[in-house]
Amino acid sequence: MAAAHDLWAAYRLRWRRRRLLARSFAKRSQLSPLADRTRDIASGAILAFATVRNEMGRLPYFLRHHRALGVDRFLFVDNASDDGTAAFLAEQADVSVWTTPHGYKASRFGVDWLTVLLARHGHGHWCLTLDADELFVYAHHDRRPLGALTDWLDLTGRSAMGALMLDMYPRGPLGEGGPEEDPVAALPWFDAGNYVMLRQPRLQNLWVQGGPRARAFFAADPRRAPTLSKVPLVRWNRRYAYVSSTHSLLPRRLNRVYCETGSEAPTGVLLHTKFLPQILAKSAEERTRRQHFENSDLYAGYYDALSGGPVLWCERSTRYAGWRQLEALGLMSRGGWQ
């Protein structure tokens, strides 16, 4: 009976993946190329993908950081920005950008659009799928390029690498302070503890919750707190599909970015710079647009709290000091990567 149940579950997940791919393929006409430089993608290039809207405050550093890691080409979908984001991206020699006016929520929060680009241009490449407010870091990223890490992942038979999304925040109230070239300099604090981790049996992915948003905004109902575990780095195949943002994928074997034998798997961290000063204006806008949560009414209080400029810092907050600190705290692991 157990074997029959497993076969039936695998069959259902296979069809779910096919439906997700078909859904995304149907939305390909929603994308209009503004600057398509994909013919310049070389064999073995490492690619980064993101959907953005009004991110001019973050994009220069986002590009600088990931270029320094070793990302070769960037592929963006711009969702009706009106702050110059699309034009700025189109000027970058290593960036291709498509635009769309269609609904972010109706595209599974941008995942359908990115799935089209991943299938068309990411097949066979190591692909880093990010939000504009995420900065990827991994063990030795300050001295060893991303290509060396992906070579090692290939040699050790790993097709994907997981990461914890780590919320960064300031010492004072949200919304205060001026612009910073480096967003981590503006948001140098994080929660070192209070994380809860569960393994989801159906997709076999890890589900991590906690951090400052859980304690500040969802203390009464922690199950509604944002999910912090992601699988952003994948050697892509056109048959793959993200299920929910980059929190989980199909086939589900790609979600096993952890070890069950007592050893450690390599993991990274996504420094989450959501709480820059413009968060107040963005929260007020998103509360009206209702594009960032499946059931937006449930999160009206969350946006109201953000718009009020709360203080996330507390006596247990930890100041960021680099990847070695994160490893020592158990928030990431080199997993044999030296």
XYZ file of C-alpha atoms in Angstrom:
338
model
C 0.000 0.000 0.000
C 2.819 2.407 0.851
C 4.493 1.818 -2.513
C 1.211 2.412 -4.348
C 0.650 5.620 -2.387
C 4.167 6.844 -3.267
C 3.616 6.120 -6.949
C 0.294 7.956 -6.919
C 1.880 10.962 -5.153
C 4.726 11.050 -7.686
C 2.226 10.867 -10.552
C 0.205 13.782 -9.156
C 3.331 15.911 -8.687
C 4.416 15.166 -12.252
C 1.112 16.460 -13.551
C 1.294 19.478 -11.258
C 4.696 20.348 -12.715
C 3.331 20.002 -16.243
C 0.400 22.278 -15.403
C 2.758 24.900 -13.969
C 4.903 24.786 -17.090
C 1.854 24.999 -19.360
C 0.490 27.922 -17.349
C 3.778 29.782 -17.672
C 4.118 29.009 -21.378
C 0.645 30.474 -21.937
C 1.848 33.779 -20.450
C 4.875 34.151 -22.740
C 2.996 36.691 -24.890
C 2.765 39.005 -21.850
C 6.511 39.704 -22.107
C 7.856 42.331 -24.511
C 11.642 42.506 -25.030
C 13.168 45.903 -24.261
C 16.826 44.822 -24.481
C 17.467 41.220 -25.492
C 21.147 40.299 -25.321
C 20.604 36.588 -24.765
C 22.486 35.677 -27.951
C 25.618 36.727 -26.045
C 25.088 34.084 -23.334
C 28.097 31.779 -23.469
C 28.159 28.091 -22.709
C 28.737 27.669 -18.984
C 27.646 31.205 -18.116
C 26.045 31.717 -14.708
C 22.732 33.549 -15.036
C 20.617 35.589 -12.619
C 16.857 36.104 -13.009
C 14.529 38.556 -11.257
C 11.159 40.276 -11.574
C 11.318 43.930 -10.508
C 9.121 46.967 -10.110
C 10.420 50.414 -9.111
C 13.738 49.209 -7.732
C 16.125 51.986 -8.812
C 17.206 52.432 -5.204
C 18.507 48.849 -5.038
C 19.540 47.795 -8.517
C 22.975 49.460 -8.838
C 24.263 47.666 -5.738
C 22.358 44.460 -6.556
C 24.150 44.291 -9.906
C 27.532 45.250 -8.432
C 27.289 42.623 -5.690
C 26.309 39.748 -7.972
C 28.748 40.735 -10.704
C 31.481 40.563 -8.079
C 30.331 37.051 -7.138
C 30.660 35.946 -10.758
C 27.203 36.195 -12.326
C 27.794 36.542 -16.071
C 24.390 37.616 -17.357
C 21.205 39.039 -15.840
C 17.658 38.530 -17.156
C 14.979 40.810 -15.720
C 11.238 41.198 -16.090
C 10.147 44.767 -15.354
C 6.554 44.954 -14.173
C 5.412 48.479 -15.119
C 8.049 50.477 -13.261
C 7.676 54.270 -13.413
C 10.946 55.249 -11.703
C 13.366 54.587 -14.577
C 14.115 50.982 -13.635
C 13.501 49.541 -17.105
C 15.582 52.193 -18.884
C 18.445 51.759 -16.416
C 18.479 47.993 -16.915
C 18.327 48.315 -20.693
C 21.550 50.376 -20.587
C 23.530 47.610 -18.858
C 25.697 45.590 -21.248
C 25.231 42.319 -19.320
C 21.456 42.673 -18.829
C 18.478 41.556 -20.893
C 15.114 42.985 -19.868
C 11.501 42.294 -20.797
C 8.568 44.452 -19.755
C 4.980 43.600 -18.900
C 2.010 45.633 -17.630
C 0.136 42.520 -16.522
C -0.732 41.609 -12.938
C 2.083 40.437 -10.662
C -0.254 38.373 -8.491
C -1.898 36.721 -11.515
C 1.547 35.604 -12.714
C 2.133 33.708 -9.449
C 4.050 36.747 -8.174
C 6.286 36.895 -11.232
C 7.177 33.193 -11.246
C 5.242 32.439 -14.449
C 7.207 35.090 -16.365
C 10.543 33.922 -15.012
C 9.692 30.307 -15.814
C 9.398 31.277 -19.487
C 12.847 32.889 -19.416
C 14.418 30.087 -17.380
C 13.145 27.459 -19.820
C 14.194 29.428 -22.883
C 17.580 30.740 -21.727
C 18.535 28.965 -18.505
C 18.465 25.342 -19.685
C 21.803 23.716 -18.821
C 23.066 26.771 -16.911
C 23.477 27.392 -13.208
C 20.737 29.950 -12.512
C 20.329 32.246 -9.518
C 16.712 33.370 -9.130
C 16.337 36.327 -6.780
C 14.237 39.273 -5.701
C 15.802 42.718 -6.077
C 15.997 43.056 -2.283
C 18.078 39.859 -1.887
C 21.882 39.662 -1.867
C 23.250 36.125 -2.155
C 26.229 35.174 0.022
C 27.928 31.828 0.558
C 31.020 30.466 2.291
C 34.204 32.061 0.900
C 32.233 34.393 -1.400
C 34.754 37.105 -0.551
C 37.621 35.168 -2.133
C 36.185 32.378 -4.299
C 33.912 33.080 -7.294
C 30.485 31.603 -7.810
C 31.812 29.569 -10.725
C 34.155 27.706 -8.386
C 31.212 26.884 -6.125
C 29.023 25.636 -8.983
C 31.921 23.531 -10.320
C 32.182 21.928 -6.884
C 28.406 21.386 -6.744
C 28.656 19.618 -10.101
C 31.519 17.435 -8.894
C 29.624 16.449 -5.743
C 26.441 15.627 -7.661
C 24.319 18.502 -6.384
C 21.834 20.177 -8.715
C 20.627 22.848 -6.303
C 21.679 24.848 -3.244
C 19.406 26.247 -0.569
C 19.583 29.535 1.304
C 18.009 31.204 4.329
C 16.420 34.588 3.671
C 17.791 36.711 6.521
C 15.832 39.882 7.278
C 18.171 42.840 7.806
C 17.001 45.961 9.657
C 18.218 49.264 11.159
C 18.723 50.225 14.785
C 16.046 52.926 14.690
C 12.507 53.147 13.307
C 11.874 51.921 9.782
C 11.702 54.772 7.302
C 14.384 56.925 8.910
C 17.741 57.723 7.349
C 18.865 58.625 3.867
C 19.944 56.493 0.919
C 22.997 54.251 1.277
C 25.034 52.846 -1.599
C 25.370 49.565 0.299
C 21.960 48.501 1.689
C 23.587 46.231 4.282
C 25.370 49.305 5.699
C 21.930 50.866 6.183
C 20.460 47.615 7.586
C 23.260 45.999 9.607
C 21.178 44.096 12.191
C 19.470 40.691 12.111
C 17.943 38.059 14.402
C 20.390 35.269 15.159
C 17.816 32.947 16.700
C 14.052 32.346 17.040
C 13.806 30.258 13.842
C 11.543 27.237 13.481
C 12.172 24.611 10.806
C 9.861 21.907 9.510
C 10.257 19.446 6.658
C 7.266 19.418 4.347
C 6.603 15.760 3.471
C 4.803 16.350 0.177
C 7.470 18.435 -1.590
C 10.293 17.395 0.793
C 11.359 21.023 1.196
C 12.337 22.779 4.395
C 9.946 25.399 5.743
C 11.695 27.957 7.959
C 9.909 30.776 9.763
C 11.001 33.291 12.361
C 13.147 36.401 12.486
C 12.018 39.983 13.117
C 8.846 39.844 11.032
C 7.589 36.808 12.937
C 8.172 38.371 16.349
C 7.055 41.913 15.432
C 4.075 41.335 13.160
C 2.890 37.721 13.516
C 3.437 36.874 17.176
C -0.277 36.115 17.616
C -0.314 33.731 14.639
C 3.252 32.665 13.782
C 2.028 30.248 11.098
C 1.275 33.280 8.907
C 4.832 34.608 9.169
C 6.793 34.710 5.890
C 8.637 31.582 4.795
C 12.395 32.169 4.898
C 13.802 29.035 3.240
C 14.552 29.217 -0.483
C 16.285 27.273 -3.245
C 17.680 30.124 -5.365
C 20.643 28.395 -7.058
C 19.796 25.578 -9.491
C 21.418 23.954 -12.504
C 18.330 24.545 -14.583
C 16.453 22.219 -16.885
C 13.537 23.390 -19.013
C 11.367 20.736 -17.338
C 11.806 22.302 -13.877
C 9.268 24.627 -12.282
C 9.197 26.686 -9.119
C 6.050 26.022 -7.110
C 5.950 28.964 -4.702
C 8.376 31.812 -5.329
C 11.754 30.093 -4.914
C 10.672 28.293 -1.741
C 10.157 24.953 -3.502
C 10.502 23.304 -6.922
C 9.392 20.371 -8.947
C 10.746 17.732 -9.380
C 10.811 17.578 -5.613
C 14.277 15.983 -5.439
C 15.609 19.504 -6.050
C 14.212 20.537 -2.670
C 16.514 18.129 -0.808
C 19.171 20.779 -0.240
C 19.891 19.400 3.226
C 21.481 16.219 4.577
C 19.577 13.571 6.509
C 22.627 11.526 7.534
C 24.099 13.816 10.190
C 26.482 15.597 7.846
C 25.917 19.109 6.473
C 24.909 20.287 3.022
C 26.260 23.561 1.604
C 23.813 26.415 2.117
C 23.909 30.147 1.565
C 22.110 33.193 2.900
C 20.014 35.789 1.124
C 20.595 39.098 2.897
C 17.080 40.518 2.704
C 17.157 44.318 2.394
C 13.408 44.882 2.367
C 13.503 47.438 5.195
C 15.307 50.337 3.506
C 13.720 53.766 4.211
C 11.379 53.548 1.200
C 9.591 50.633 2.877
C 6.967 53.009 4.292
C 5.900 54.324 0.893
C 6.131 50.863 -0.682
C 3.973 49.330 2.063
C 1.264 51.963 1.600
C 1.321 51.355 -2.171
C 1.219 47.559 -1.874
C -1.647 47.687 0.589
C -3.632 49.413 -2.164
C -2.295 47.322 -5.089
C -2.933 44.019 -3.246
C -0.401 42.178 -5.410
C 1.968 40.579 -2.904
C -0.130 38.050 -0.985
C -2.612 35.408 -2.121
C -5.175 36.597 0.432
C -4.320 40.280 0.728
C -7.042 41.034 3.295
C -5.267 38.861 5.870
C -2.154 41.047 5.585
C -3.739 44.501 5.799
C -2.621 44.768 9.429
C 0.922 43.828 8.428
C 1.095 46.680 5.915
C -0.454 49.080 8.415
C 2.201 48.138 10.960
C 5.005 48.607 8.426
C 3.637 51.993 7.350
C 3.799 53.123 10.978
C 7.609 52.951 11.041
C 8.122 50.332 13.800
C 11.438 49.552 15.489
C 12.543 45.974 14.773
C 15.775 46.224 16.747
C 15.825 44.646 20.213
C 18.422 43.745 22.838
C 18.921 40.336 21.218
C 19.667 41.783 17.770
C 23.022 40.884 16.181
C 25.155 43.136 13.998
C 26.212 41.585 10.678
C 29.922 40.782 10.396
C 30.207 38.499 7.369
C 29.649 34.922 6.255
C 31.898 33.354 8.909
C 29.681 34.844 11.581
C 26.586 33.418 9.871
C 28.217 29.994 9.699
C 29.195 30.141 13.375
C 25.582 30.959 14.246
C 24.325 27.969 12.239
C 22.503 30.097 9.676
C 24.533 28.761 6.746
C 27.054 25.994 6.090
C 30.027 25.416 3.824
C 29.086 21.715 3.811
C 32.514 20.535 2.723
C 33.122 23.467 0.348
C 36.597 24.762 1.159
